[in-house]
Amino acid sequence: MNLKERIEAVEAEIAAAVATSPEAVEAFRVGMLGRNGKVTALLDAFKEVPAEEKRVWGQRLNQLKNAARVRWEELKAHAETAPAEKSSEVDLTRPALTEHTGSLHPISIVRQRIVDVFARIGYTVSQGPEVEDDHHNFGALNFPADHPARDMQDTFFVQDLVTSSEVPGVSSSAVENDAGALALRTHTSSVQVRVMEGGEPPIRTISPGRVYRNEAISARAHCMFHQVEGLYVDKGVSFAELKGTLDHFAKSMFGPEVKIRLRPSYFPFTEPSAEVDMNCTICGGSGCAVCKHSGWVEIMGCGMVDPAVLTNCGIDPEVYSGFAFGMGVERVAQLIYRVPDLRLYWENDVRFLDQFTVGAFRG
Ligand code: PHE
C-alpha cells in the first residue's frame, strides 16, 4: 500500500469507529494516537516523504491527526453520556443528552459583518473564480511583467501544482493539459476587473473571497486567507470620499471612538495609494505586541483606481474616476477576537471554533 492508500484506510477506520465504554474509547485512542498507533505510524512515515512533497502530505497527515482527535472527543463524549449497556432501569434523574449545535466559523462571522457594513451604504457583492488568469489577477491591474508578485515565490501557479501527479484530486488529464498562466488568485482585485469589464459605471461593489499566496505558514502568515476588497467608480469620485467611506467602515466595525489615518503607499493599480491604519483596539493606543508598541495597526490598502486600469477594463478615465480598497478578514478578526495565531483558523479544532457566536460579536 502506498501512503495515500494507507491514509485513506486509516481515515475510513476513524470514521467508522464505535465505542460505548470508556475502555473502548481509550483503546481507540491508543490504537490511533498512542506510541504504536496507526496515525502515529503514518506520521513517522512522513520522514521518508521526499522534500518536494512534504507540504502536501504534511497537510494531509495533519488532517488525519485532527480527524482522529475529533473522533476521539466525540466517542468520549458519547461514552460518558450513553446509558450503561446492561442497566434495564430507566434513570429519570439523568441529565438529558445535549445536541452539539455547531456554530459559524469566526471568519464567516467577520466577513459577513464587513459585507453588511458596505451593503448598508449601497455596495453590491461580487464573486469570481479562485483559479484566475494572468490578465485578471495581474495584467489588467497594471502589474509590470517583471513585478515580484508574479514570481513563483509569491504566487501559486496552477501549472506548477498539476505537475505533481501525487496531488490528491488532480487527474492526469489535467496534468497533460497545458493550463497556461493560470494561478490561484492572490487578491480579489481580480473580481473587480471582471465587474468593470462586464458593466457600466456607476459601480459600487465589494468582493469577499479566499486568496492564496506562497508564504511559509506561521503564526503571522498563511498561504491562504480571506479578503474583502471594494471598488467605487463613478463620475467625480474623490479621495475625500474614499477616506470618508473607510472612516465610516472603521467606526461601524470597531466603534465610534475609532480613528483612522492614511499613510502614502504603493500599489500598481492605484494612484495615489495609501495604507490605512486604525488606532489599536487591543491596547487602546498605549502600545502592545499587536501594534508593535506604536498604538496603530494596519488594516487595509487603498487608493484611487489608476486611470490605466480603468482603460484596461474599458472605462474612460476622462469621464470616470474611482477608488478601491482591500482588507484581510483574518486581520480584522484578530483585532476583534484577539486570536494570536493565524493557523488556528484552519485547524478546525472544535474547542477553538465553539468560542465564537454571532451574538458574542462586540461590534
Ligand atoms: N489588492 C491589494 C492586496 O491584496 C489590496 C488593495 C486593494 C490595495 C485595493 C489598494 C486598493 O494587498
mmCIF file of C-alpha atoms and ligand atoms in Angstrom:
data_model
loop_
_atom_site.group_PDB
_atom_site.id
_atom_site.type_symbol
_atom_site.label_atom_id
_atom_site.label_comp_id
_atom_site.label_asym_id
_atom_site.label_seq_id
_atom_site.Cartn_x
_atom_site.Cartn_y
_atom_site.Cartn_z
ATOM 1 C CA MET A 1 0.000 0.000 0.000
ATOM 2 C CA ASN A 2 1.292 3.465 -0.800
ATOM 3 C CA LEU A 3 0.996 6.377 1.609
ATOM 4 C CA LYS A 4 -2.236 7.630 0.054
ATOM 5 C CA GLU A 5 -3.940 4.266 0.429
ATOM 6 C CA ARG A 6 -2.686 3.845 3.956
ATOM 7 C CA ILE A 7 -4.036 7.280 4.926
ATOM 8 C CA GLU A 8 -7.385 6.520 3.326
ATOM 9 C CA ALA A 9 -7.638 3.180 5.108
ATOM 10 C CA VAL A 10 -6.981 4.781 8.497
ATOM 11 C CA GLU A 11 -9.381 7.621 7.674
ATOM 12 C CA ALA A 12 -12.121 5.094 6.952
ATOM 13 C CA GLU A 13 -11.369 3.257 10.168
ATOM 14 C CA ILE A 14 -11.581 6.509 12.177
ATOM 15 C CA ALA A 15 -14.893 7.431 10.591
ATOM 16 C CA ALA A 16 -16.359 4.006 11.303
ATOM 17 C CA ALA A 17 -15.074 3.686 14.874
ATOM 18 C CA VAL A 18 -17.594 2.987 17.632
ATOM 19 C CA ALA A 19 -17.028 2.792 21.366
ATOM 20 C CA THR A 20 -19.649 2.537 24.077
ATOM 21 C CA SER A 21 -17.431 2.194 27.147
ATOM 22 C CA PRO A 22 -14.577 4.337 28.460
ATOM 23 C CA GLU A 23 -12.275 1.320 27.944
ATOM 24 C CA ALA A 24 -13.202 1.103 24.254
ATOM 25 C CA VAL A 25 -12.668 4.858 23.867
ATOM 26 C CA GLU A 26 -9.212 4.526 25.403
ATOM 27 C CA ALA A 27 -8.462 1.553 23.124
ATOM 28 C CA PHE A 28 -9.381 3.745 20.136
ATOM 29 C CA ARG A 29 -7.041 6.494 21.322
ATOM 30 C CA VAL A 30 -4.135 4.112 21.930
ATOM 31 C CA GLY A 31 -4.766 2.305 18.634
ATOM 32 C CA MET A 32 -4.686 5.541 16.657
ATOM 33 C CA LEU A 33 -2.671 8.149 18.534
ATOM 34 C CA GLY A 34 -0.662 6.059 21.026
ATOM 35 C CA ARG A 35 3.045 5.347 20.622
ATOM 36 C CA ASN A 36 2.365 2.388 18.337
ATOM 37 C CA GLY A 37 -0.907 3.782 16.973
ATOM 38 C CA LYS A 38 -1.826 3.772 13.302
ATOM 39 C CA VAL A 39 -1.877 7.559 12.959
ATOM 40 C CA THR A 40 1.443 7.806 14.802
ATOM 41 C CA ALA A 41 2.918 5.230 12.392
ATOM 42 C CA LEU A 42 1.803 7.317 9.417
ATOM 43 C CA LEU A 43 3.245 10.464 10.968
ATOM 44 C CA ASP A 44 6.525 8.558 11.326
ATOM 45 C CA ALA A 45 6.321 7.551 7.653
ATOM 46 C CA PHE A 46 6.307 11.288 6.805
ATOM 47 C CA LYS A 47 10.071 11.276 7.386
ATOM 48 C CA GLU A 48 10.505 9.220 4.224
ATOM 49 C CA VAL A 49 8.426 11.576 2.046
ATOM 50 C CA PRO A 50 10.662 13.410 -0.463
ATOM 51 C CA ALA A 51 11.208 17.083 0.428
ATOM 52 C CA GLU A 52 9.194 18.478 -2.504
ATOM 53 C CA GLU A 53 6.083 16.535 -1.448
ATOM 54 C CA LYS A 54 6.304 17.318 2.229
ATOM 55 C CA ARG A 55 3.896 20.257 2.095
ATOM 56 C CA VAL A 56 1.066 18.264 0.541
ATOM 57 C CA TRP A 57 1.488 15.190 2.707
ATOM 58 C CA GLY A 58 2.137 17.247 5.804
ATOM 59 C CA GLN A 59 -1.264 18.893 5.414
ATOM 60 C CA ARG A 60 -2.961 15.613 4.693
ATOM 61 C CA LEU A 61 -1.413 13.947 7.726
ATOM 62 C CA ASN A 62 -2.335 16.862 9.943
ATOM 63 C CA GLN A 63 -5.925 16.498 8.832
ATOM 64 C CA LEU A 64 -5.752 12.824 9.665
ATOM 65 C CA LYS A 65 -4.387 13.525 13.116
ATOM 66 C CA ASN A 66 -7.110 16.107 13.729
ATOM 67 C CA ALA A 67 -9.772 13.709 12.478
ATOM 68 C CA ALA A 68 -8.556 11.080 14.963
ATOM 69 C CA ARG A 69 -8.587 13.602 17.789
ATOM 70 C CA VAL A 70 -12.045 14.918 16.935
ATOM 71 C CA ARG A 71 -13.425 11.377 16.670
ATOM 72 C CA TRP A 72 -11.827 10.504 19.985
ATOM 73 C CA GLU A 73 -13.504 13.526 21.625
ATOM 74 C CA GLU A 74 -16.818 12.510 20.099
ATOM 75 C CA LEU A 75 -16.545 8.921 21.254
ATOM 76 C CA LYS A 76 -15.537 10.101 24.697
ATOM 77 C CA ALA A 77 -18.484 12.491 24.963
ATOM 78 C CA HIS A 78 -20.835 9.808 23.756
ATOM 79 C CA ALA A 79 -19.498 7.108 26.106
ATOM 80 C CA GLU A 80 -19.843 9.473 29.052
ATOM 81 C CA THR A 81 -23.463 10.251 28.309
ATOM 82 C CA ALA A 82 -24.618 6.900 26.860
ATOM 83 C CA PRO A 83 -26.716 4.837 29.242
ATOM 84 C CA ALA A 84 -24.895 1.869 30.783
ATOM 85 C CA GLU A 85 -25.494 -1.051 28.472
ATOM 86 C CA LYS A 86 -26.662 -3.613 30.949
ATOM 87 C CA SER A 87 -28.979 -1.470 33.055
ATOM 88 C CA SER A 88 -32.592 -2.238 32.312
ATOM 89 C CA GLU A 89 -33.944 0.520 34.510
ATOM 90 C CA VAL A 90 -34.592 3.974 33.150
ATOM 91 C CA ASP A 91 -32.887 6.604 35.273
ATOM 92 C CA LEU A 92 -35.200 9.586 35.166
ATOM 93 C CA THR A 93 -32.780 11.775 37.109
ATOM 94 C CA ARG A 94 -30.180 11.501 34.382
ATOM 95 C CA PRO A 95 -29.476 14.797 32.593
ATOM 96 C CA ALA A 96 -30.743 14.920 29.014
ATOM 97 C CA LEU A 97 -28.302 14.364 26.165
ATOM 98 C CA THR A 98 -27.352 17.686 24.692
ATOM 99 C CA GLU A 99 -27.055 18.086 20.952
ATOM 100 C CA HIS A 100 -23.967 19.814 19.693
ATOM 101 C CA THR A 101 -25.388 22.625 17.603
ATOM 102 C CA GLY A 102 -22.276 23.807 15.785
ATOM 103 C CA SER A 103 -21.531 27.446 15.048
ATOM 104 C CA LEU A 104 -20.371 29.757 12.297
ATOM 105 C CA HIS A 105 -16.647 29.948 11.693
ATOM 106 C CA PRO A 106 -15.201 33.211 13.093
ATOM 107 C CA ILE A 107 -14.020 34.188 9.604
ATOM 108 C CA SER A 108 -17.558 33.757 8.269
ATOM 109 C CA ILE A 109 -18.944 35.898 11.091
ATOM 110 C CA VAL A 110 -16.457 38.722 10.496
ATOM 111 C CA ARG A 111 -16.725 38.557 6.687
ATOM 112 C CA GLN A 112 -20.491 38.826 6.939
ATOM 113 C CA ARG A 113 -20.181 41.817 9.253
ATOM 114 C CA ILE A 114 -17.855 43.581 6.815
ATOM 115 C CA VAL A 115 -20.227 42.821 3.933
ATOM 116 C CA ASP A 116 -23.185 44.149 5.980
ATOM 117 C CA VAL A 117 -21.447 47.471 6.660
ATOM 118 C CA PHE A 118 -20.912 48.062 2.931
ATOM 119 C CA ALA A 119 -24.253 46.617 1.846
ATOM 120 C CA ARG A 120 -25.980 49.215 4.009
ATOM 121 C CA ILE A 121 -24.324 52.024 2.030
ATOM 122 C CA GLY A 122 -25.253 50.593 -1.343
ATOM 123 C CA TYR A 123 -22.453 48.207 -2.280
ATOM 124 C CA THR A 124 -23.301 45.026 -4.159
ATOM 125 C CA VAL A 125 -21.409 41.780 -3.581
ATOM 126 C CA SER A 126 -19.412 40.291 -6.485
ATOM 127 C CA GLN A 127 -17.706 36.952 -6.788
ATOM 128 C CA GLY A 128 -15.224 35.438 -9.194
ATOM 129 C CA PRO A 129 -13.117 32.335 -9.730
ATOM 130 C CA GLU A 130 -10.328 31.350 -7.337
ATOM 131 C CA VAL A 131 -8.263 29.943 -10.219
ATOM 132 C CA GLU A 132 -7.608 33.076 -12.222
ATOM 133 C CA ASP A 133 -5.785 34.025 -15.397
ATOM 134 C CA ASP A 134 -2.859 36.398 -15.602
ATOM 135 C CA HIS A 135 -4.945 39.143 -17.204
ATOM 136 C CA HIS A 136 -7.476 39.458 -14.370
ATOM 137 C CA ASN A 137 -5.076 38.899 -11.482
ATOM 138 C CA PHE A 138 -2.144 40.959 -12.765
ATOM 139 C CA GLY A 139 -2.203 42.285 -16.337
ATOM 140 C CA ALA A 140 -5.319 44.464 -16.269
ATOM 141 C CA LEU A 141 -4.251 45.724 -12.846
ATOM 142 C CA ASN A 142 -1.123 47.294 -14.254
ATOM 143 C CA PHE A 143 1.395 44.850 -12.788
ATOM 144 C CA PRO A 144 4.557 45.172 -14.874
ATOM 145 C CA ALA A 145 5.799 41.917 -16.470
ATOM 146 C CA ASP A 146 8.683 41.677 -14.013
ATOM 147 C CA HIS A 147 6.694 42.518 -10.865
ATOM 148 C CA PRO A 148 7.814 40.295 -7.949
ATOM 149 C CA ALA A 149 4.216 39.214 -7.188
ATOM 150 C CA ARG A 150 4.232 37.337 -10.484
ATOM 151 C CA ASP A 151 7.096 35.272 -9.198
ATOM 152 C CA MET A 152 6.628 31.641 -8.149
ATOM 153 C CA GLN A 153 7.869 32.697 -4.728
ATOM 154 C CA ASP A 154 4.678 34.662 -4.189
ATOM 155 C CA THR A 155 2.093 33.094 -6.452
ATOM 156 C CA PHE A 156 0.798 29.554 -6.759
ATOM 157 C CA PHE A 157 0.724 28.769 -10.452
ATOM 158 C CA VAL A 158 -1.699 26.029 -11.366
ATOM 159 C CA GLN A 159 0.741 24.606 -13.889
ATOM 160 C CA ASP A 160 3.165 24.073 -11.064
ATOM 161 C CA LEU A 161 0.545 22.275 -8.989
ATOM 162 C CA VAL A 162 -0.605 19.802 -11.643
ATOM 163 C CA THR A 163 2.888 18.593 -12.483
ATOM 164 C CA SER A 164 2.854 16.716 -9.191
ATOM 165 C CA SER A 165 0.787 13.632 -10.058
ATOM 166 C CA GLU A 166 0.737 12.709 -6.380
ATOM 167 C CA VAL A 167 -1.531 15.650 -5.540
ATOM 168 C CA PRO A 168 -4.844 14.160 -4.425
ATOM 169 C CA GLY A 169 -7.808 15.062 -6.612
ATOM 170 C CA VAL A 170 -5.833 16.187 -9.664
ATOM 171 C CA SER A 171 -6.498 13.994 -12.677
ATOM 172 C CA SER A 172 -3.740 13.018 -15.081
ATOM 173 C CA SER A 173 -5.617 14.700 -17.934
ATOM 174 C CA ALA A 174 -5.242 17.985 -16.062
ATOM 175 C CA VAL A 175 -1.528 17.298 -15.915
ATOM 176 C CA GLU A 176 -1.280 16.780 -19.658
ATOM 177 C CA ASN A 177 -3.489 19.730 -20.411
ATOM 178 C CA ASP A 178 -1.380 22.877 -20.673
ATOM 179 C CA ALA A 179 -3.017 25.071 -18.065
ATOM 180 C CA GLY A 180 -1.205 28.178 -19.322
ATOM 181 C CA ALA A 181 -0.584 31.042 -16.944
ATOM 182 C CA LEU A 182 -3.376 30.171 -14.552
ATOM 183 C CA ALA A 183 -2.758 30.875 -10.897
ATOM 184 C CA LEU A 184 -4.637 30.831 -7.619
ATOM 185 C CA ARG A 185 -5.748 34.431 -7.264
ATOM 186 C CA THR A 186 -3.501 36.445 -4.985
ATOM 187 C CA HIS A 187 -6.187 39.035 -4.245
ATOM 188 C CA THR A 188 -9.849 39.617 -5.059
ATOM 189 C CA SER A 189 -8.985 42.703 -7.113
ATOM 190 C CA SER A 190 -9.332 40.197 -9.979
ATOM 191 C CA VAL A 191 -13.081 40.173 -9.352
ATOM 192 C CA GLN A 192 -13.204 43.953 -9.663
ATOM 193 C CA VAL A 193 -11.566 43.722 -13.091
ATOM 194 C CA ARG A 194 -14.322 41.312 -14.101
ATOM 195 C CA VAL A 195 -17.013 43.664 -12.788
ATOM 196 C CA MET A 196 -15.554 46.676 -14.621
ATOM 197 C CA GLU A 197 -15.179 44.708 -17.849
ATOM 198 C CA GLY A 198 -18.726 43.442 -17.628
ATOM 199 C CA GLY A 199 -20.625 46.567 -16.587
ATOM 200 C CA GLU A 200 -21.018 50.309 -16.833
ATOM 201 C CA PRO A 201 -20.348 52.811 -14.029
ATOM 202 C CA PRO A 202 -21.652 53.681 -11.549
ATOM 203 C CA ILE A 203 -20.118 50.612 -9.947
ATOM 204 C CA ARG A 204 -20.204 50.157 -6.210
ATOM 205 C CA THR A 205 -19.209 46.652 -5.228
ATOM 206 C CA ILE A 206 -17.264 44.576 -2.747
ATOM 207 C CA SER A 207 -15.660 41.233 -3.444
ATOM 208 C CA PRO A 208 -15.207 38.913 -0.483
ATOM 209 C CA GLY A 209 -13.298 35.696 -1.039
ATOM 210 C CA ARG A 210 -10.431 33.362 -0.433
ATOM 211 C CA VAL A 211 -6.979 34.239 -1.781
ATOM 212 C CA TYR A 212 -3.675 32.407 -1.940
ATOM 213 C CA ARG A 213 -0.048 33.409 -1.565
ATOM 214 C CA ASN A 214 3.033 31.278 -1.496
ATOM 215 C CA GLU A 215 4.042 32.051 2.086
ATOM 216 C CA ALA A 216 5.573 29.810 4.705
ATOM 217 C CA ILE A 217 2.878 29.053 7.272
ATOM 218 C CA SER A 218 3.489 30.620 10.668
ATOM 219 C CA ALA A 219 1.526 32.331 13.428
ATOM 220 C CA ARG A 220 1.567 35.551 11.401
ATOM 221 C CA ALA A 221 1.320 34.339 7.804
ATOM 222 C CA HIS A 222 -0.639 31.712 5.914
ATOM 223 C CA CYS A 223 -0.718 30.539 2.325
ATOM 224 C CA MET A 224 -4.461 31.132 2.132
ATOM 225 C CA PHE A 225 -6.584 33.796 3.702
ATOM 226 C CA HIS A 226 -9.679 35.884 3.030
ATOM 227 C CA GLN A 227 -10.091 39.360 1.691
ATOM 228 C CA VAL A 228 -12.861 41.836 1.205
ATOM 229 C CA GLU A 229 -11.954 44.319 -1.492
ATOM 230 C CA GLY A 230 -14.115 47.257 -2.535
ATOM 231 C CA LEU A 231 -14.499 49.365 -5.665
ATOM 232 C CA TYR A 232 -16.424 52.528 -6.420
ATOM 233 C CA VAL A 233 -16.341 54.000 -9.945
ATOM 234 C CA ASP A 234 -18.479 56.937 -10.984
ATOM 235 C CA LYS A 235 -18.208 60.491 -12.281
ATOM 236 C CA GLY A 236 -16.190 62.696 -9.940
ATOM 237 C CA VAL A 237 -15.281 60.147 -7.260
ATOM 238 C CA SER A 238 -12.733 61.783 -4.954
ATOM 239 C CA PHE A 239 -10.095 60.771 -2.459
ATOM 240 C CA ALA A 240 -12.123 62.543 0.246
ATOM 241 C CA GLU A 241 -14.977 60.128 -0.419
ATOM 242 C CA LEU A 242 -12.588 57.219 -0.084
ATOM 243 C CA LYS A 243 -11.430 58.479 3.276
ATOM 244 C CA GLY A 244 -14.996 59.128 4.431
ATOM 245 C CA THR A 245 -16.089 55.656 3.397
ATOM 246 C CA LEU A 246 -13.221 53.970 5.210
ATOM 247 C CA ASP A 247 -13.775 56.075 8.313
ATOM 248 C CA HIS A 248 -17.427 55.030 8.265
ATOM 249 C CA PHE A 249 -16.369 51.398 7.901
ATOM 250 C CA ALA A 250 -13.889 51.530 10.796
ATOM 251 C CA LYS A 251 -16.404 53.187 13.120
ATOM 252 C CA SER A 252 -19.202 50.772 12.160
ATOM 253 C CA MET A 253 -16.956 47.793 12.674
ATOM 254 C CA PHE A 254 -14.965 48.760 15.750
ATOM 255 C CA GLY A 255 -16.961 51.514 17.461
ATOM 256 C CA PRO A 256 -17.484 55.276 17.115
ATOM 257 C CA GLU A 257 -14.343 56.182 19.056
ATOM 258 C CA VAL A 258 -12.047 54.616 16.449
ATOM 259 C CA LYS A 259 -9.822 56.824 14.294
ATOM 260 C CA ILE A 260 -8.067 56.020 11.033
ATOM 261 C CA ARG A 261 -5.007 57.521 9.374
ATOM 262 C CA LEU A 262 -3.734 57.128 5.824
ATOM 263 C CA ARG A 263 -0.054 56.655 5.012
ATOM 264 C CA PRO A 264 1.243 57.033 1.442
ATOM 265 C CA SER A 265 1.994 53.670 -0.126
ATOM 266 C CA TYR A 266 2.258 51.979 -3.498
ATOM 267 C CA PHE A 267 0.089 49.527 -5.431
ATOM 268 C CA PRO A 268 0.401 49.055 -9.199
ATOM 269 C CA PHE A 269 -3.353 49.524 -9.677
ATOM 270 C CA THR A 270 -3.980 52.671 -7.618
ATOM 271 C CA GLU A 271 -2.539 56.175 -7.764
ATOM 272 C CA PRO A 272 -2.234 57.714 -5.258
ATOM 273 C CA SER A 273 -2.171 54.725 -2.930
ATOM 274 C CA ALA A 274 -2.323 54.540 0.847
ATOM 275 C CA GLU A 275 -2.084 52.129 3.707
ATOM 276 C CA VAL A 276 -4.865 52.565 6.278
ATOM 277 C CA ASP A 277 -4.035 52.381 9.988
ATOM 278 C CA MET A 278 -6.513 52.342 12.822
ATOM 279 C CA ASN A 279 -5.776 53.085 16.450
ATOM 280 C CA CYS A 280 -5.104 49.806 18.191
ATOM 281 C CA THR A 281 -8.282 48.409 19.725
ATOM 282 C CA ILE A 282 -6.332 45.860 21.733
ATOM 283 C CA CYS A 283 -4.333 48.239 23.934
ATOM 284 C CA GLY A 284 -6.368 51.382 23.274
ATOM 285 C CA GLY A 285 -3.288 53.097 21.844
ATOM 286 C CA SER A 286 -0.947 52.657 24.798
ATOM 287 C CA GLY A 287 1.202 50.109 22.952
ATOM 288 C CA CYS A 288 1.142 46.298 22.767
ATOM 289 C CA ALA A 289 2.605 43.412 20.757
ATOM 290 C CA VAL A 290 -0.132 43.533 18.116
ATOM 291 C CA CYS A 291 0.519 47.200 17.256
ATOM 292 C CA LYS A 292 4.251 46.748 17.824
ATOM 293 C CA HIS A 293 4.031 49.422 20.519
ATOM 294 C CA SER A 294 3.081 52.123 18.028
ATOM 295 C CA GLY A 295 -0.590 52.467 19.032
ATOM 296 C CA TRP A 296 -1.629 51.982 15.374
ATOM 297 C CA VAL A 297 -2.444 48.845 13.410
ATOM 298 C CA GLU A 298 -2.579 48.483 9.661
ATOM 299 C CA ILE A 299 -5.974 47.279 8.449
ATOM 300 C CA MET A 300 -6.030 47.723 4.685
ATOM 301 C CA GLY A 301 -4.637 49.151 1.464
ATOM 302 C CA CYS A 302 -6.487 51.660 -0.684
ATOM 303 C CA GLY A 303 -6.178 54.278 -3.381
ATOM 304 C CA MET A 304 -7.665 55.956 -6.437
ATOM 305 C CA VAL A 305 -8.015 53.471 -9.304
ATOM 306 C CA ASP A 306 -5.146 54.109 -11.709
ATOM 307 C CA PRO A 307 -6.504 55.590 -14.989
ATOM 308 C CA ALA A 308 -4.568 52.870 -16.871
ATOM 309 C CA VAL A 309 -6.600 50.205 -15.031
ATOM 310 C CA LEU A 310 -9.867 51.909 -15.982
ATOM 311 C CA THR A 311 -8.713 51.997 -19.614
ATOM 312 C CA ASN A 312 -7.691 48.314 -19.476
ATOM 313 C CA CYS A 313 -11.194 47.488 -18.284
ATOM 314 C CA GLY A 314 -12.982 49.525 -20.953
ATOM 315 C CA ILE A 315 -13.881 52.541 -18.798
ATOM 316 C CA ASP A 316 -12.985 56.048 -19.988
ATOM 317 C CA PRO A 317 -10.762 57.704 -17.326
ATOM 318 C CA GLU A 318 -11.580 61.127 -18.809
ATOM 319 C CA VAL A 319 -15.186 60.642 -17.718
ATOM 320 C CA TYR A 320 -14.929 58.413 -14.679
ATOM 321 C CA SER A 321 -12.757 58.073 -11.607
ATOM 322 C CA GLY A 322 -12.858 55.586 -8.785
ATOM 323 C CA PHE A 323 -11.425 54.338 -5.557
ATOM 324 C CA ALA A 324 -10.559 50.846 -4.370
ATOM 325 C CA PHE A 325 -9.601 49.280 -1.073
ATOM 326 C CA GLY A 326 -8.798 45.818 0.190
ATOM 327 C CA MET A 327 -8.504 44.227 3.608
ATOM 328 C CA GLY A 328 -7.695 40.843 5.116
ATOM 329 C CA VAL A 329 -10.592 39.282 7.019
ATOM 330 C CA GLU A 330 -8.226 37.380 9.358
ATOM 331 C CA ARG A 331 -6.598 40.672 10.298
ATOM 332 C CA VAL A 332 -9.938 42.298 11.142
ATOM 333 C CA ALA A 333 -10.932 39.160 13.067
ATOM 334 C CA GLN A 334 -7.688 39.292 15.011
ATOM 335 C CA LEU A 335 -8.471 42.812 16.172
ATOM 336 C CA ILE A 336 -11.949 41.773 17.254
ATOM 337 C CA TYR A 337 -11.356 38.354 18.761
ATOM 338 C CA ARG A 338 -7.655 38.733 19.628
ATOM 339 C CA VAL A 339 -6.691 35.442 18.052
ATOM 340 C CA PRO A 340 -2.886 35.465 18.238
ATOM 341 C CA ASP A 341 -2.147 32.670 15.734
ATOM 342 C CA LEU A 342 -3.482 32.559 12.157
ATOM 343 C CA ARG A 343 -3.113 28.784 11.971
ATOM 344 C CA LEU A 344 -5.967 28.336 14.447
ATOM 345 C CA TYR A 345 -8.461 29.397 11.774
ATOM 346 C CA TRP A 346 -7.628 26.331 9.672
ATOM 347 C CA GLU A 347 -7.217 23.597 12.248
ATOM 348 C CA ASN A 348 -10.932 23.060 12.808
ATOM 349 C CA ASP A 349 -10.441 22.326 16.478
ATOM 350 C CA VAL A 350 -13.956 22.472 17.922
ATOM 351 C CA ARG A 351 -12.607 23.816 21.212
ATOM 352 C CA PHE A 352 -11.472 26.898 19.272
ATOM 353 C CA LEU A 353 -14.491 27.132 16.970
ATOM 354 C CA ASP A 354 -17.042 26.778 19.776
ATOM 355 C CA GLN A 355 -15.967 30.102 21.276
ATOM 356 C CA PHE A 356 -17.436 32.229 18.511
ATOM 357 C CA THR A 357 -21.070 33.076 18.216
ATOM 358 C CA VAL A 358 -22.692 35.835 16.232
ATOM 359 C CA GLY A 359 -24.110 37.222 19.472
ATOM 360 C CA ALA A 360 -20.662 37.444 21.071
ATOM 361 C CA PHE A 361 -19.509 39.860 18.378
ATOM 362 C CA ARG A 362 -18.683 43.077 20.151
ATOM 363 C CA GLY A 363 -19.153 45.424 17.191
HETATM 364 N N1 PHE B 1 -5.109 44.120 -3.682
HETATM 365 C C1 PHE B 1 -4.348 44.628 -2.566
HETATM 366 C C2 PHE B 1 -3.738 43.459 -1.800
HETATM 367 O O1 PHE B 1 -4.139 42.353 -1.994
HETATM 368 C C3 PHE B 1 -5.187 45.458 -1.635
HETATM 369 C C4 PHE B 1 -5.682 46.720 -2.272
HETATM 370 C C5 PHE B 1 -6.892 46.750 -2.891
HETATM 371 C C6 PHE B 1 -4.922 47.875 -2.215
HETATM 372 C C7 PHE B 1 -7.362 47.900 -3.493
HETATM 373 C C8 PHE B 1 -5.371 49.020 -2.783
HETATM 374 C C9 PHE B 1 -6.588 49.059 -3.430
HETATM 375 O O2 PHE B 1 -2.874 43.636 -0.987
#
